[in-house]
Amino acid sequence: MAIQRTFSIIKPDATKRNLTGAIAAEFEAAGLRIIASKRLHLTKAQAGVFYAVHAERPFYDELCTYMASEPIVAQVLEGEDAIAKNREVMGATDPAEAAPGTIRAKYALSKGENSVHGSDAPETAAEEIAYFFSGLELVG
Ligand code: CMP
């Protein structure tokens, strides 16, 4: 498997509880390099564009309100098979179903307040990275 890049968000529930460093350490321990990182406070409209694919879901409004409730940390992770590796390190969306030792099993509060987001495929990774970062900000 080639070196890939994936997009990650450390979500409001985690930044609020001062877990940014703990979660970043989980990525690094798994062999993922953080090649871009920025802390920002999204507006609800910016969160809505990011999660537009979920616009028809019943939880969309709640999701956008939550994502704009506190700062987030947007990151680009690089490594061997990075998309799948990051999803493995994150664990299942619902912390009740996340494997022991994963970020969501350790830190997530609920299916909505689940501490991290990670891209699910190469196309979405490219789109999500481009939404938050310019090429000059990716320093591998
Ligand atoms: P994420 O990987 O960021 O992608 C979409 C997000 O929607 C997901 O993580 C969850 O945080 C959120 N989500 C999914 N299902 C629900 C739900 N049933 N209720 C609230 N939020 C949800």
Tab-separated table of C-alpha atoms and ligand atoms in Angstrom:
chain	number	residue	atom	x	y	z
A	1	MET	CA	0.000	0.000	0.000
A	2	ALA	CA	1.272	3.440	-0.960
A	3	ILE	CA	1.687	6.460	1.270
A	4	GLN	CA	-1.680	8.240	1.575
A	5	ARG	CA	-3.039	11.422	3.118
A	6	THR	CA	-6.244	11.637	5.087
A	7	PHE	CA	-8.162	14.420	6.770
A	8	SER	CA	-8.901	14.448	10.490
A	9	ILE	CA	-10.861	16.665	12.860
A	10	ILE	CA	-10.426	16.688	16.617
A	11	LYS	CA	-13.996	17.655	17.484
A	12	PRO	CA	-15.464	20.152	19.980
A	13	ASP	CA	-16.105	17.627	22.757
A	14	ALA	CA	-12.389	16.725	22.707
A	15	THR	CA	-10.893	20.223	22.430
A	16	LYS	CA	-13.197	21.338	25.261
A	17	ARG	CA	-11.797	18.580	27.506
A	18	ASN	CA	-8.189	19.451	26.615
A	19	LEU	CA	-7.633	16.185	24.713
A	20	THR	CA	-5.922	17.626	21.609
A	21	GLY	CA	-2.453	16.395	22.572
A	22	ALA	CA	-3.670	13.000	23.785
A	23	ILE	CA	-5.477	12.365	20.497
A	24	ALA	CA	-2.594	13.637	18.358
A	25	ALA	CA	-0.312	11.247	20.270
A	26	GLU	CA	-2.602	8.344	19.289
A	27	PHE	CA	-2.170	9.217	15.607
A	28	GLU	CA	1.607	9.455	15.943
A	29	ALA	CA	1.834	6.201	17.905
A	30	ALA	CA	0.017	4.509	15.005
A	31	GLY	CA	2.657	5.769	12.556
A	32	LEU	CA	0.597	8.629	11.108
A	33	ARG	CA	2.514	11.887	10.599
A	34	ILE	CA	0.654	15.155	11.246
A	35	ILE	CA	1.716	17.159	8.184
A	36	ALA	CA	-0.743	20.044	8.719
A	37	SER	CA	-2.657	21.233	11.764
A	38	LYS	CA	-4.806	24.230	12.634
A	39	ARG	CA	-7.202	25.132	15.416
A	40	LEU	CA	-10.291	27.031	14.336
A	41	HIS	CA	-13.808	27.804	15.460
A	42	LEU	CA	-16.231	26.967	12.633
A	43	THR	CA	-19.441	28.856	12.016
A	44	LYS	CA	-22.549	26.691	11.741
A	45	ALA	CA	-22.653	27.506	8.013
A	46	GLN	CA	-19.054	26.321	7.520
A	47	ALA	CA	-19.851	23.093	9.387
A	48	GLY	CA	-22.945	22.707	7.201
A	49	VAL	CA	-20.890	22.863	4.012
A	50	PHE	CA	-18.391	20.336	5.380
A	51	TYR	CA	-21.171	17.894	6.312
A	52	ALA	CA	-23.392	18.646	3.260
A	53	VAL	CA	-23.454	14.936	2.414
A	54	HIS	CA	-25.525	14.434	5.590
A	55	ALA	CA	-27.953	17.317	4.877
A	56	GLU	CA	-30.970	15.025	4.640
A	57	ARG	CA	-30.190	13.123	7.850
A	58	PRO	CA	-32.313	13.813	10.947
A	59	PHE	CA	-29.187	14.656	12.993
A	60	TYR	CA	-27.787	17.218	10.496
A	61	ASP	CA	-28.865	20.384	12.343
A	62	GLU	CA	-27.679	19.006	15.692
A	63	LEU	CA	-24.379	17.944	14.090
A	64	CYS	CA	-23.734	21.408	12.623
A	65	THR	CA	-24.655	23.194	15.857
A	66	TYR	CA	-22.297	20.907	17.792
A	67	MET	CA	-19.410	21.344	15.316
A	68	ALA	CA	-19.700	25.133	15.761
A	69	SER	CA	-20.025	24.970	19.566
A	70	GLU	CA	-16.296	24.987	20.464
A	71	PRO	CA	-12.984	25.063	18.554
A	72	ILE	CA	-11.879	22.126	16.442
A	73	VAL	CA	-8.408	21.045	15.307
A	74	ALA	CA	-8.243	20.191	11.597
A	75	GLN	CA	-5.292	18.013	10.589
A	76	VAL	CA	-3.839	16.163	7.633
A	77	LEU	CA	-2.349	12.772	8.478
A	78	GLU	CA	0.120	11.041	6.197
A	79	GLY	CA	1.332	7.461	6.213
A	80	GLU	CA	1.117	3.964	4.806
A	81	ASP	CA	-2.578	3.193	4.127
A	82	ALA	CA	-3.454	6.332	6.122
A	83	ILE	CA	-7.213	6.372	5.470
A	84	ALA	CA	-7.839	2.845	6.750
A	85	LYS	CA	-5.239	3.179	9.513
A	86	ASN	CA	-6.868	6.352	10.831
A	87	ARG	CA	-10.314	4.721	10.811
A	88	GLU	CA	-8.861	1.797	12.746
A	89	VAL	CA	-7.293	4.116	15.323
A	90	MET	CA	-10.554	6.114	15.650
A	91	GLY	CA	-12.846	3.098	16.130
A	92	ALA	CA	-16.540	2.841	15.247
A	93	THR	CA	-18.725	5.992	15.040
A	94	ASP	CA	-20.701	4.944	18.111
A	95	PRO	CA	-18.342	4.667	21.110
A	96	ALA	CA	-20.482	1.825	22.467
A	97	GLU	CA	-19.410	-0.193	19.418
A	98	ALA	CA	-15.804	1.025	19.201
A	99	ALA	CA	-13.074	-1.571	19.798
A	100	PRO	CA	-11.211	-1.303	23.117
A	101	GLY	CA	-8.153	0.954	22.907
A	102	THR	CA	-9.484	3.073	20.025
A	103	ILE	CA	-9.819	6.857	20.366
A	104	ARG	CA	-13.609	6.726	20.414
A	105	ALA	CA	-13.682	3.884	22.957
A	106	LYS	CA	-11.364	5.895	25.206
A	107	TYR	CA	-12.695	9.416	24.759
A	108	ALA	CA	-15.993	9.735	22.848
A	109	LEU	CA	-19.134	10.693	24.768
A	110	SER	CA	-21.819	9.611	22.288
A	111	LYS	CA	-22.461	8.922	18.609
A	112	GLY	CA	-22.670	12.676	17.979
A	113	GLU	CA	-19.953	13.852	20.404
A	114	ASN	CA	-17.507	11.252	19.156
A	115	SER	CA	-14.222	13.184	19.496
A	116	VAL	CA	-12.812	12.670	15.981
A	117	HIS	CA	-13.709	12.691	12.307
A	118	GLY	CA	-11.700	10.880	9.627
A	119	SER	CA	-12.133	10.676	5.846
A	120	ASP	CA	-13.714	7.471	4.566
A	121	ALA	CA	-12.175	7.259	1.050
A	122	PRO	CA	-9.440	8.842	-1.118
A	123	GLU	CA	-11.914	11.131	-2.944
A	124	THR	CA	-13.439	12.482	0.271
A	125	ALA	CA	-9.971	12.853	1.813
A	126	ALA	CA	-8.885	15.055	-1.109
A	127	GLU	CA	-12.072	17.162	-0.920
A	128	GLU	CA	-11.925	17.551	2.855
A	129	ILE	CA	-8.214	18.481	2.858
A	130	ALA	CA	-8.865	21.112	0.165
A	131	TYR	CA	-11.750	22.599	2.207
A	132	PHE	CA	-9.428	23.381	5.123
A	133	PHE	CA	-5.881	23.651	3.748
A	134	SER	CA	-4.001	25.141	0.803
A	135	GLY	CA	-1.228	23.113	-0.813
A	136	LEU	CA	1.386	25.386	0.798
A	137	GLU	CA	0.138	24.369	4.255
A	138	LEU	CA	0.809	20.649	3.715
A	139	VAL	CA	4.351	20.066	4.906
A	140	GLY	CA	5.259	16.400	4.580
B	1	CMP	P1	-18.239	11.728	11.430
B	1	CMP	O1	-17.308	10.623	11.142
B	1	CMP	O2	-17.693	13.067	11.669
B	1	CMP	O3	-19.320	11.827	10.231
B	1	CMP	C1	-20.639	12.236	10.392
B	1	CMP	C2	-21.003	12.448	11.818
B	1	CMP	O4	-22.371	12.473	12.093
B	1	CMP	C3	-20.484	11.287	12.641
B	1	CMP	O5	-19.098	11.322	12.714
B	1	CMP	C4	-21.223	11.494	13.940
B	1	CMP	O6	-20.556	12.380	14.807
B	1	CMP	C5	-22.513	12.144	13.463
B	1	CMP	N1	-23.623	11.212	13.633
B	1	CMP	C6	-23.790	10.043	13.012
B	1	CMP	N2	-24.926	9.466	13.429
B	1	CMP	C7	-25.466	10.295	14.351
B	1	CMP	C8	-26.638	10.259	15.140
B	1	CMP	N3	-27.478	9.224	15.070
B	1	CMP	N4	-26.885	11.295	15.961
B	1	CMP	C9	-26.035	12.345	16.011
B	1	CMP	N5	-24.900	12.441	15.277
B	1	CMP	C10	-24.624	11.421	14.468
